Coordinates of N, CA and C in Angstrom, one line a residue:
Chain A
D1 N -4.9 -53.3 209.6 CA -4.3 -53.4 210.9 C -3.9 -54.5 211.4
I2 N -2.9 -55.1 211.9 CA -2.6 -56.6 212.7 C -3.0 -56.7 214.0
Q3 N -4.4 -57.6 214.0 CA -5.0 -58.1 215.0 C -3.8 -58.9 216.2
M4 N -3.7 -58.4 217.4 CA -2.9 -59.1 218.4 C -4.3 -59.8 219.4
T5 N -4.1 -61.2 219.6 CA -5.4 -61.8 220.4 C -4.1 -62.5 221.9
Q6 N -4.5 -61.8 222.7 CA -3.9 -62.4 224.0 C -4.9 -63.7 224.9
S7 N -4.0 -64.3 225.7 CA -5.0 -65.3 226.1 C -4.1 -65.8 227.2
P8 N -4.8 -66.1 229.0 CA -6.0 -65.8 228.5 C -6.4 -64.5 229.0
S9 N -7.7 -64.1 228.7 CA -8.1 -62.3 229.7 C -7.6 -62.2 231.0
S10 N -7.8 -63.0 231.3 CA -7.3 -63.1 232.7 C -7.4 -64.1 233.9
L11 N -5.9 -64.3 234.7 CA -6.1 -65.5 235.1 C -5.2 -65.2 236.7
S12 N -5.6 -66.2 237.6 CA -5.3 -66.1 239.1 C -4.3 -67.3 239.7
A13 N -3.4 -67.1 240.0 CA -2.2 -68.1 240.3 C -1.7 -67.7 241.7
S14 N -0.9 -68.8 242.1 CA -0.7 -68.9 243.6 C 1.2 -68.4 243.7
V15 N 1.5 -67.6 244.5 CA 2.9 -67.0 244.8 C 3.8 -67.8 244.8
G16 N 4.8 -68.0 244.1 CA 5.6 -68.9 243.5 C 5.5 -69.9 242.3
D17 N 4.4 -69.8 241.7 CA 3.7 -70.2 240.5 C 4.8 -69.9 239.0
R18 N 4.9 -70.7 238.1 CA 5.1 -70.2 236.8 C 3.7 -70.1 236.3
V19 N 3.7 -68.6 235.2 CA 2.6 -68.2 234.9 C 2.8 -68.0 233.4
T20 N 2.0 -68.4 232.5 CA 2.5 -68.5 230.8 C 1.2 -67.2 230.0
I21 N 1.7 -66.4 229.5 CA 0.3 -65.8 228.8 C 0.7 -65.8 227.5
T22 N -0.1 -66.2 226.5 CA 0.1 -66.1 225.1 C -0.5 -64.9 224.1
C23 N 0.4 -64.7 223.1 CA 0.0 -63.6 222.6 C -0.1 -64.3 220.9
Q24 N -1.0 -64.3 219.9 CA -1.1 -64.7 218.7 C -1.4 -63.7 217.8
A25 N -0.3 -63.4 217.1 CA -0.5 -62.4 215.6 C -1.2 -62.9 214.5
R26 N -2.2 -62.1 213.9 CA -3.0 -62.3 212.4 C -2.2 -62.7 211.7
L27 N -1.0 -61.8 211.4 CA -0.3 -62.1 210.3 C 1.3 -62.2 211.1
D28 N 2.5 -62.6 210.3 CA 3.7 -62.8 210.4 C 4.3 -61.4 210.8
I29 N 4.4 -61.5 212.1 CA 5.2 -60.1 212.5 C 6.4 -60.5 212.7
S30 N 7.5 -61.6 212.7 CA 8.7 -61.8 212.7 C 9.1 -62.1 214.2
N31 N 10.0 -60.9 215.0 CA 9.9 -60.9 216.2 C 10.0 -59.7 216.8
Y32 N 9.2 -58.8 215.8 CA 8.7 -57.3 216.5 C 7.4 -57.1 217.5
L33 N 7.7 -58.2 218.8 CA 6.7 -57.9 219.3 C 7.4 -57.4 221.0
S34 N 6.9 -56.7 221.6 CA 7.0 -56.2 223.0 C 5.8 -56.3 223.7
W35 N 6.4 -56.7 225.1 CA 5.5 -56.8 226.4 C 5.6 -55.8 227.3
Y36 N 4.4 -55.1 227.7 CA 4.3 -54.3 228.8 C 3.6 -54.5 229.8
Q37 N 3.9 -54.5 231.3 CA 3.2 -54.5 232.4 C 2.8 -53.0 232.7
Q38 N 1.1 -53.3 233.2 CA 0.8 -52.2 233.6 C 0.2 -52.2 234.8
K39 N 0.4 -51.9 235.9 CA 0.1 -52.1 237.3 C -1.1 -51.1 237.6
P40 N -2.1 -51.3 238.4 CA -3.5 -50.3 238.5 C -2.7 -49.1 239.3
G41 N -3.3 -48.1 238.3 CA -3.0 -46.7 238.3 C -2.0 -46.1 237.7
E42 N -1.4 -46.7 236.9 CA 0.4 -46.5 236.3 C 0.2 -46.8 235.1
A43 N 1.5 -46.0 234.5 CA 1.1 -46.1 233.2 C 2.0 -47.3 232.8
P44 N 1.8 -48.0 231.4 CA 2.5 -49.2 231.2 C 4.1 -49.2 231.2
K45 N 4.7 -50.2 231.2 CA 6.1 -50.3 231.7 C 6.8 -51.2 230.6
L46 N 7.8 -51.3 229.5 CA 8.4 -51.8 228.8 C 9.0 -53.1 230.0
L47 N 8.6 -54.1 229.4 CA 9.5 -55.5 229.9 C 10.4 -55.9 228.7
I48 N 9.7 -56.6 227.8 CA 10.8 -56.9 226.5 C 10.7 -56.5 225.6
S49 N 11.3 -56.4 224.6 CA 10.9 -56.0 223.2 C 11.8 -57.1 222.3
D50 N 11.6 -56.9 220.9 CA 12.0 -57.8 220.0 C 11.8 -59.6 220.3
A51 N 10.7 -59.6 221.1 CA 10.1 -60.8 221.4 C 10.8 -61.3 222.8
S52 N 12.1 -61.3 222.9 CA 12.9 -61.9 223.9 C 14.1 -61.2 224.8
N53 N 13.9 -59.9 224.1 CA 14.9 -58.9 224.8 C 14.4 -58.1 225.6
L54 N 15.3 -58.8 227.7 CA 15.0 -58.3 228.5 C 15.4 -56.5 228.9
E55 N 14.2 -55.6 229.2 CA 14.4 -54.0 229.3 C 15.8 -54.2 230.8
T56 N 16.6 -53.2 230.5 CA 17.5 -53.2 231.6 C 17.0 -53.0 232.8
G57 N 17.3 -53.6 234.0 CA 16.7 -53.3 235.4 C 15.3 -54.5 235.5
V58 N 14.9 -55.2 234.4 CA 13.7 -55.9 234.5 C 13.9 -57.2 235.0
T59 N 13.4 -57.6 236.1 CA 14.1 -58.8 236.9 C 14.0 -60.1 235.9
S60 N 14.9 -61.1 235.8 CA 14.8 -62.7 235.2 C 13.8 -63.4 235.3
R61 N 13.1 -62.8 235.9 CA 12.1 -63.6 236.3 C 11.0 -63.8 235.1
F62 N 11.2 -62.7 234.0 CA 10.3 -62.6 232.9 C 10.9 -62.8 231.6
I63 N 10.2 -63.6 231.0 CA 11.0 -64.4 229.9 C 9.7 -64.1 228.9
G64 N 10.9 -63.5 227.1 CA 10.0 -63.7 226.4 C 10.5 -64.8 225.0
S65 N 9.3 -65.3 224.5 CA 9.8 -66.0 223.5 C 8.7 -65.7 222.3
G66 N 9.5 -66.8 221.0 CA 8.6 -66.7 220.2 C 8.6 -66.1 218.9
S67 N 8.1 -66.4 217.7 CA 8.6 -65.9 216.7 C 7.3 -66.0 215.6
G68 N 7.1 -65.1 214.7 CA 6.1 -65.3 213.5 C 5.0 -64.8 213.8
T69 N 3.8 -65.5 214.6 CA 2.9 -65.6 215.0 C 2.5 -66.1 216.2
H70 N 3.4 -66.4 216.7 CA 3.0 -67.3 218.3 C 4.0 -66.6 219.5
F71 N 3.4 -65.8 220.6 CA 4.8 -65.4 221.2 C 4.0 -65.6 222.8
T72 N 5.2 -65.9 223.7 CA 4.5 -66.1 224.9 C 5.1 -65.1 226.0
L73 N 4.7 -64.8 227.2 CA 5.5 -64.0 228.2 C 5.6 -65.1 229.3
T74 N 6.3 -65.5 230.0 CA 6.3 -66.5 231.0 C 6.6 -65.9 232.5
I75 N 6.3 -65.9 233.5 CA 6.9 -65.0 234.9 C 7.1 -66.5 235.6
N76 N 8.3 -66.5 235.9 CA 8.6 -67.5 236.7 C 8.8 -67.1 238.6
G77 N 8.3 -68.1 239.4 CA 8.6 -67.6 240.6 C 7.5 -66.4 240.8
L78 N 6.4 -66.3 240.6 CA 5.4 -65.3 240.7 C 5.2 -64.4 242.1
R79 N 5.4 -63.4 242.2 CA 5.5 -62.6 243.3 C 3.8 -61.6 243.5
A80 N 4.0 -61.2 244.6 CA 2.8 -60.7 244.7 C 2.7 -59.5 244.3
E81 N 4.0 -58.5 243.9 CA 4.2 -57.2 243.1 C 4.3 -57.6 241.7
D82 N 4.0 -58.8 240.9 CA 3.7 -58.8 239.3 C 2.2 -58.9 239.2
V83 N 1.2 -58.2 240.4 CA -0.3 -58.5 239.9 C -0.1 -57.1 239.0
A84 N -1.0 -57.1 237.6 CA -0.7 -56.2 236.8 C -1.6 -56.9 235.4
T85 N -1.6 -55.8 234.8 CA -2.0 -56.5 233.3 C -1.0 -56.3 232.2
Y86 N -0.8 -57.4 231.5 CA 0.1 -57.5 230.8 C -0.6 -57.5 228.9
Y87 N 0.5 -56.7 228.6 CA -0.1 -56.3 227.0 C 1.1 -56.6 226.3
C88 N 0.5 -57.3 225.3 CA 1.5 -57.5 223.8 C 1.3 -56.3 222.7
Q89 N 2.4 -55.9 222.4 CA 2.4 -54.8 221.1 C 2.9 -55.6 220.1
Q90 N 2.4 -55.2 218.9 CA 3.3 -55.5 217.2 C 4.5 -54.4 217.4
Y91 N 5.0 -54.1 216.5 CA 5.3 -53.2 215.6 C 6.3 -53.4 214.2
D92 N 5.6 -54.8 214.0 CA 5.9 -55.0 212.3 C 5.5 -53.9 211.3
S93 N 4.5 -53.4 211.5 CA 3.6 -52.6 210.5 C 2.5 -51.4 211.3
L94 N 2.8 -50.5 210.5 CA 1.6 -49.5 211.1 C 0.3 -49.8 210.5
P95 N -0.6 -49.3 211.5 CA -0.2 -48.9 213.3 C 0.2 -49.8 214.2
Y96 N 0.8 -49.3 214.9 CA 1.1 -50.2 216.1 C -0.3 -50.9 216.4
T97 N -0.2 -52.3 217.4 CA -1.5 -52.7 217.8 C -1.0 -53.6 218.9
F98 N -2.2 -53.4 220.1 CA -1.8 -53.8 220.9 C -3.0 -55.3 221.3
G99 N -2.4 -55.9 222.4 CA -3.5 -57.2 222.6 C -4.3 -56.5 223.2
Q100 N -5.2 -57.5 223.9 CA -6.6 -56.8 224.6 C -5.8 -56.9 225.8
G101 N -4.8 -57.2 226.6 CA -4.4 -57.3 228.0 C -5.0 -58.4 228.7
T102 N -4.0 -58.9 229.6 CA -4.3 -60.2 230.3 C -4.0 -59.8 231.8
K103 N -5.4 -59.9 232.8 CA -4.8 -59.3 234.1 C -4.4 -61.0 234.8
L104 N -3.6 -60.5 235.5 CA -3.2 -61.2 236.5 C -3.1 -60.8 238.0
E105 N -3.6 -62.0 238.8 CA -4.2 -61.6 239.9 C -3.3 -62.7 240.8
I106 N -3.2 -62.7 242.3 CA -2.9 -63.6 243.0 C -4.1 -64.5 244.2
K107 N -3.4 -65.8 243.8 CA -5.1 -66.7 244.7 C -4.7 -66.3 246.1
Chain B
Q1 N 18.4 -40.1 232.3 CA 17.1 -41.0 232.2 C 16.1 -40.3 231.6
V2 N 15.4 -40.7 230.9 CA 14.2 -39.9 230.1 C 13.1 -39.7 231.0
H3 N 12.3 -38.5 230.5 CA 11.1 -38.1 232.1 C 10.6 -37.3 231.0
L4 N 8.9 -37.9 231.1 CA 8.1 -37.3 230.4 C 6.9 -36.9 231.3
V5 N 6.5 -35.3 231.3 CA 5.5 -34.9 232.0 C 4.4 -34.2 231.4
Q6 N 3.3 -34.9 231.6 CA 2.3 -34.4 230.9 C 1.2 -33.2 231.4
S7 N 0.6 -32.4 230.6 CA -0.4 -31.5 231.1 C -1.7 -32.1 231.9
G8 N -2.3 -31.5 232.7 CA -3.4 -31.9 233.3 C -4.7 -32.3 232.8
A9 N -5.5 -32.9 233.6 CA -6.7 -33.4 233.2 C -7.2 -31.9 232.3
E10 N -8.4 -32.5 231.3 CA -9.3 -31.8 230.9 C -10.4 -31.9 230.7
V11 N -11.7 -31.2 230.8 CA -13.3 -31.6 230.2 C -13.5 -31.0 229.2
R12 N -13.8 -31.6 228.4 CA -14.5 -30.6 226.7 C -16.0 -31.5 226.6
K13 N -16.4 -30.6 226.1 CA -18.2 -30.9 225.6 C -18.0 -31.5 224.0
P14 N -19.3 -32.3 223.8 CA -18.9 -32.9 222.2 C -18.8 -32.4 221.6
G15 N -18.0 -32.6 220.4 CA -17.7 -31.3 219.2 C -16.5 -30.4 219.2
S16 N -15.9 -30.4 220.4 CA -14.9 -29.4 220.8 C -14.0 -30.2 220.9
S17 N -12.6 -29.5 220.8 CA -11.0 -30.2 220.7 C -10.5 -30.1 221.9
V18 N -9.6 -30.4 221.9 CA -8.9 -30.7 223.2 C -7.1 -30.6 222.7
K19 N -5.9 -30.5 223.5 CA -4.6 -30.0 223.2 C -4.0 -30.8 224.5
V20 N -3.4 -31.7 224.1 CA -2.5 -32.4 225.7 C -1.1 -32.2 225.1
S21 N -0.3 -31.4 226.1 CA 1.4 -31.4 225.8 C 2.3 -32.5 226.9
C22 N 3.2 -33.0 226.4 CA 4.2 -33.7 226.9 C 5.6 -33.3 227.0
Q23 N 6.1 -32.9 227.7 CA 7.5 -32.3 227.8 C 8.4 -32.9 228.6
T24 N 9.5 -33.6 227.6 CA 10.6 -34.4 227.5 C 11.8 -33.8 228.6
S25 N 12.6 -34.4 229.1 CA 13.9 -34.2 229.4 C 14.7 -35.6 229.6
G26 N 16.0 -35.4 229.4 CA 16.9 -36.1 229.4 C 17.2 -37.1 228.1
G27 N 17.9 -38.5 228.0 CA 18.1 -39.0 227.0 C 18.9 -38.7 226.1
A28 N 19.6 -39.5 225.3 CA 20.5 -39.5 224.4 C 20.6 -39.4 223.1
F29 N 19.3 -39.9 222.6 CA 18.7 -39.9 221.5 C 18.3 -38.8 220.9
A30 N 19.3 -38.0 219.5 CA 18.1 -36.8 219.1 C 17.3 -37.2 218.2
T31 N 17.2 -38.5 217.7 CA 16.2 -38.5 216.9 C 15.0 -39.4 217.5
Y32 N 14.8 -39.3 218.9 CA 13.7 -40.1 219.5 C 12.4 -39.7 218.9
A33 N 11.5 -40.2 218.8 CA 10.1 -40.3 218.4 C 9.1 -40.0 219.8
I34 N 8.6 -39.0 219.6 CA 6.9 -39.4 220.7 C 5.7 -40.1 220.4
V35 N 5.1 -40.9 220.9 CA 3.7 -41.2 220.2 C 3.2 -41.1 221.1
W36 N 1.5 -41.3 220.7 CA 0.4 -41.4 221.9 C -0.2 -42.3 221.8
V37 N -0.9 -42.7 223.2 CA -1.5 -43.6 223.2 C -2.7 -43.7 223.9
R38 N -3.8 -44.4 223.7 CA -4.9 -44.0 224.8 C -5.5 -45.1 225.1
Q39 N -5.9 -45.1 226.6 CA -6.9 -46.2 227.3 C -8.3 -45.5 227.5
A40 N -9.3 -46.2 227.2 CA -10.5 -45.8 227.7 C -10.9 -46.2 229.1
P41 N -11.8 -46.0 229.9 CA -11.9 -46.8 231.1 C -12.0 -48.0 231.2
G42 N -11.0 -49.0 231.6 CA -11.3 -50.3 232.1 C -10.9 -51.2 230.8
Q43 N -10.3 -50.3 229.6 CA -10.1 -50.9 228.4 C -8.5 -50.9 227.9
G44 N -8.2 -51.5 227.3 CA -6.8 -51.8 226.6 C -6.2 -50.3 225.8
L45 N -5.2 -50.8 225.0 CA -4.0 -49.5 224.7 C -4.8 -49.6 223.5
Q46 N -4.5 -47.9 223.1 CA -4.6 -47.8 221.5 C -3.6 -46.8 220.9
Y47 N -2.9 -47.0 219.4 CA -2.2 -46.1 219.4 C -3.0 -45.0 218.3
L48 N -2.8 -43.7 218.2 CA -3.2 -42.5 217.6 C -2.0 -42.0 216.6
G49 N -0.8 -42.1 216.8 CA 0.1 -41.5 216.2 C 1.7 -41.0 217.0
G50 N 2.3 -40.2 216.2 CA 3.7 -40.1 216.4 C 4.4 -38.8 215.7
I51 N 5.3 -38.4 216.4 CA 6.0 -37.4 215.2 C 7.9 -37.7 216.3
I52 N 8.8 -37.5 215.1 CA 9.8 -37.7 215.4 C 10.5 -36.4 215.2
P53 N 10.6 -35.4 216.2 CA 10.9 -34.1 216.4 C 11.7 -33.1 215.6
V54 N 12.8 -34.2 215.9 CA 14.1 -33.5 214.8 C 13.7 -33.7 213.3
F55 N 12.5 -34.4 212.7 CA 12.7 -34.3 211.6 C 11.2 -33.7 210.8
G56 N 10.4 -33.8 212.0 CA 8.9 -33.4 211.7 C 8.3 -34.0 211.2
T57 N 8.9 -35.4 211.0 CA 7.5 -36.3 210.0 C 7.0 -36.8 211.5
V58 N 5.6 -37.2 210.7 CA 4.4 -37.4 211.9 C 3.6 -38.9 211.1
D59 N 3.5 -39.7 211.9 CA 2.6 -40.9 211.7 C 1.0 -40.6 212.3
Y60 N 0.1 -40.9 211.7 CA -1.4 -40.8 212.1 C -1.8 -42.2 211.7
A61 N -2.4 -42.9 213.0 CA -3.6 -44.2 212.8 C -4.6 -43.4 212.0
Q62 N -5.0 -44.7 210.8 CA -5.7 -44.5 210.0 C -7.5 -44.1 210.5
T63 N -7.6 -44.8 211.9 CA -8.8 -44.7 212.7 C -9.0 -43.3 213.2
F64 N -8.0 -42.4 213.2 CA -7.9 -41.1 213.9 C -7.6 -39.8 212.6
Q65 N -7.6 -40.6 211.5 CA -6.8 -39.5 210.2 C -7.8 -38.3 210.2
G66 N -7.5 -37.2 210.0 CA -8.5 -36.1 210.0 C -9.0 -35.5 211.2
R67 N -8.8 -36.0 212.2 CA -9.4 -35.7 213.6 C -7.9 -35.6 214.3
V68 N -6.9 -36.1 214.3 CA -5.7 -35.7 215.3 C -4.8 -35.0 214.8
T69 N -3.9 -34.3 215.1 CA -2.9 -33.5 214.8 C -1.6 -33.8 215.7
I70 N -0.6 -34.0 215.6 CA 0.6 -33.9 216.5 C 1.6 -33.3 216.1
T71 N 2.1 -32.1 217.0 CA 3.1 -31.4 216.6 C 4.4 -31.4 217.7
A72 N 5.3 -30.7 217.4 CA 6.3 -30.7 218.5 C 7.0 -29.5 218.4
D73 N 7.4 -29.1 219.5 CA 8.5 -27.2 219.5 C 9.5 -28.1 220.3
R74 N 10.5 -27.9 219.5 CA 11.9 -28.6 219.6 C 12.6 -27.7 220.5
S75 N 12.5 -26.1 220.7 CA 12.8 -25.7 221.6 C 12.7 -25.4 223.1
T76 N 11.5 -26.2 223.3 CA 11.1 -26.7 224.8 C 10.9 -28.4 225.0
N77 N 11.2 -28.6 224.0 CA 11.3 -30.2 224.0 C 9.8 -30.8 224.5
T78 N 8.8 -30.3 224.1 CA 7.4 -30.4 223.9 C 6.8 -30.7 222.8
A79 N 5.8 -32.3 222.9 CA 5.0 -33.0 221.9 C 3.8 -32.3 222.5
Y80 N 2.7 -32.3 221.5 CA 1.5 -32.0 221.7 C 0.5 -32.8 220.5
L81 N -0.7 -33.4 221.4 CA -1.6 -34.1 220.8 C -2.7 -33.4 220.9
E82 N -3.4 -32.7 219.5 CA -4.6 -32.1 219.4 C -5.7 -33.2 218.7
L83 N -7.0 -33.5 219.6 CA -7.7 -33.9 219.3 C -9.4 -33.3 218.8
S84 N -9.7 -33.3 217.7 CA -11.2 -32.7 217.3 C -12.3 -33.4 217.2
S85 N -13.2 -32.8 216.8 CA -15.0 -33.4 217.0 C -14.7 -34.4 218.1
L86 N -14.3 -33.9 219.3 CA -14.6 -35.0 220.3 C -16.0 -35.7 220.6
R87 N -16.3 -36.8 220.7 CA -17.2 -37.5 221.2 C -17.2 -38.4 222.3
S88 N -18.0 -38.6 223.1 CA -18.3 -39.7 224.6 C -17.1 -40.7 224.6
E89 N -16.9 -41.1 223.2 CA -16.1 -42.4 223.4 C -14.6 -41.9 223.6
D90 N -14.4 -40.8 223.1 CA -12.9 -40.3 223.2 C -12.5 -39.9 224.5
S91 N -13.6 -40.4 225.8 CA -13.2 -40.2 227.0 C -12.1 -41.1 227.2
A92 N -10.7 -40.7 227.9 CA -9.6 -41.9 227.9 C -8.9 -41.2 228.8
L93 N -8.2 -42.0 229.1 CA -6.5 -41.3 229.8 C -5.6 -41.4 228.4
Y94 N -5.1 -40.5 228.4 CA -3.9 -40.2 226.9 C -2.3 -40.1 227.5
Y95 N -1.7 -41.1 227.2 CA -0.2 -41.2 227.5 C 0.5 -40.8 226.2
C96 N 1.5 -40.3 226.7 CA 2.9 -40.3 225.6 C 3.9 -40.9 225.9
A97 N 4.6 -41.4 225.3 CA 5.8 -42.4 224.9 C 6.8 -42.0 224.2
W98 N 7.8 -42.7 224.5 CA 9.0 -42.4 224.0 C 9.5 -43.4 223.1
Q99 N 10.0 -43.3 222.2 CA 10.6 -44.2 221.5 C 12.1 -43.6 220.8
S100 N 12.8 -44.7 220.9 CA 14.1 -43.9 220.3 C 14.6 -44.8 218.9
G101 N 15.2 -44.2 218.3 CA 15.3 -44.6 216.8 C 16.1 -43.8 216.3
Y102 N 16.7 -44.4 215.0 CA 17.4 -43.2 214.2 C 16.8 -42.5 212.7
S103 N 15.6 -43.7 212.4 CA 15.5 -43.3 211.0 C 14.6 -42.5 210.6
S104 N 14.2 -41.4 210.2 CA 13.2 -40.6 210.1 C 11.5 -41.2 209.1
D105 N 12.1 -42.4 208.7 CA 10.8 -43.0 207.7 C 10.1 -43.9 209.1
W106 N 9.1 -43.7 209.5 CA 8.5 -44.4 210.2 C 8.6 -46.0 210.5
S107 N 8.4 -46.6 209.2 CA 8.5 -48.2 208.9 C 9.6 -48.5 209.4
Q108 N 10.9 -47.8 209.5 CA 12.3 -48.6 209.9 C 12.3 -48.2 211.3
R109 N 11.7 -48.0 211.7 CA 11.9 -47.9 213.2 C 11.5 -49.1 214.2
S110 N 12.4 -48.9 215.2 CA 11.9 -50.0 216.3 C 10.7 -49.5 216.9
G111 N 9.3 -50.2 216.7 CA 8.4 -49.5 217.5 C 7.8 -49.6 218.8
Y112 N 8.9 -49.9 219.5 CA 8.3 -50.5 220.8 C 8.7 -48.5 222.0
F113 N 8.2 -48.6 223.2 CA 8.0 -47.7 224.1 C 8.7 -47.6 225.3
Q114 N 9.7 -47.2 225.6 CA 10.7 -47.6 226.4 C 10.3 -46.7 227.5
H115 N 9.9 -45.4 227.5 CA 9.3 -44.7 228.8 C 8.0 -44.0 228.1
W116 N 7.3 -43.4 229.5 CA 5.6 -43.2 229.1 C 5.7 -42.1 230.6
G117 N 5.0 -41.3 229.8 CA 4.3 -39.9 230.9 C 3.2 -40.8 231.5
Q118 N 2.6 -39.6 232.7 CA 2.1 -40.2 233.6 C 0.3 -40.4 233.1
G119 N 0.3 -39.5 232.1 CA -1.0 -39.9 231.5 C -2.0 -38.8 231.8
T120 N -2.9 -38.4 230.9 CA -3.7 -37.3 231.0 C -5.2 -37.6 231.0
L121 N -6.4 -37.6 231.9 CA -7.2 -37.6 231.5 C -8.2 -36.8 231.1
V122 N -8.8 -37.3 229.6 CA -9.8 -35.8 229.0 C -11.4 -36.7 229.3
T123 N -11.9 -36.3 229.5 CA -13.4 -36.5 229.8 C -14.0 -35.5 228.8
V124 N -14.9 -36.2 227.8 CA -15.9 -35.6 227.1 C -17.2 -35.9 227.7
S125 N -18.1 -34.6 227.8 CA -19.4 -35.0 228.5 C -20.1 -33.4 228.4
S126 N -21.6 -33.8 228.0 CA -21.9 -32.4 227.7 C -22.6 -31.8 229.3

């Protein structure tokens, strides 16, 4: 199984800040990476696929980048509604695996 | 718009089995897949496996091989997850999710999940 490691595990930032979450794959996964947002009490929501492809209806404040083994999710202009846990997921090979999550809070 | 509705919460004793359903509606992809992902309390996401209903092909994560069975009833657009030999560590929220794609080969599909069910809480307790 391909291990995915996210950092940090949690972070606190102020409204308006730029936030960056990192996801590291143990093997080269090309660009076969997605990002999900999970708000408390809700199911995950797909934000980005193929490392940088923003899903329809998702705000352009979310930006995904990276390839190979190193990926980032950047949130520009942080808003209170962005409070959630964010997960990366690889789909280069089965079984699909997720990072452990990054919990984002507002200061 | 794709919509996934899951069955209600279940309580089971250790050693027993549970079967959870996921009914889909909407969506233009006849070759969609339904996958199952679980989340233990306060924990992350774990893939169990999936099925491509139109082809009947299944994939199971090695971790759950022998304990998990995923099936689909195309007449009702419903997928099922059955997990056997339950233990306390299987207590979790079980989600179904929808994956678009064309291939019957799981290794050739775009493996991200565009739509999710609301989750089914399974509690394993004596």
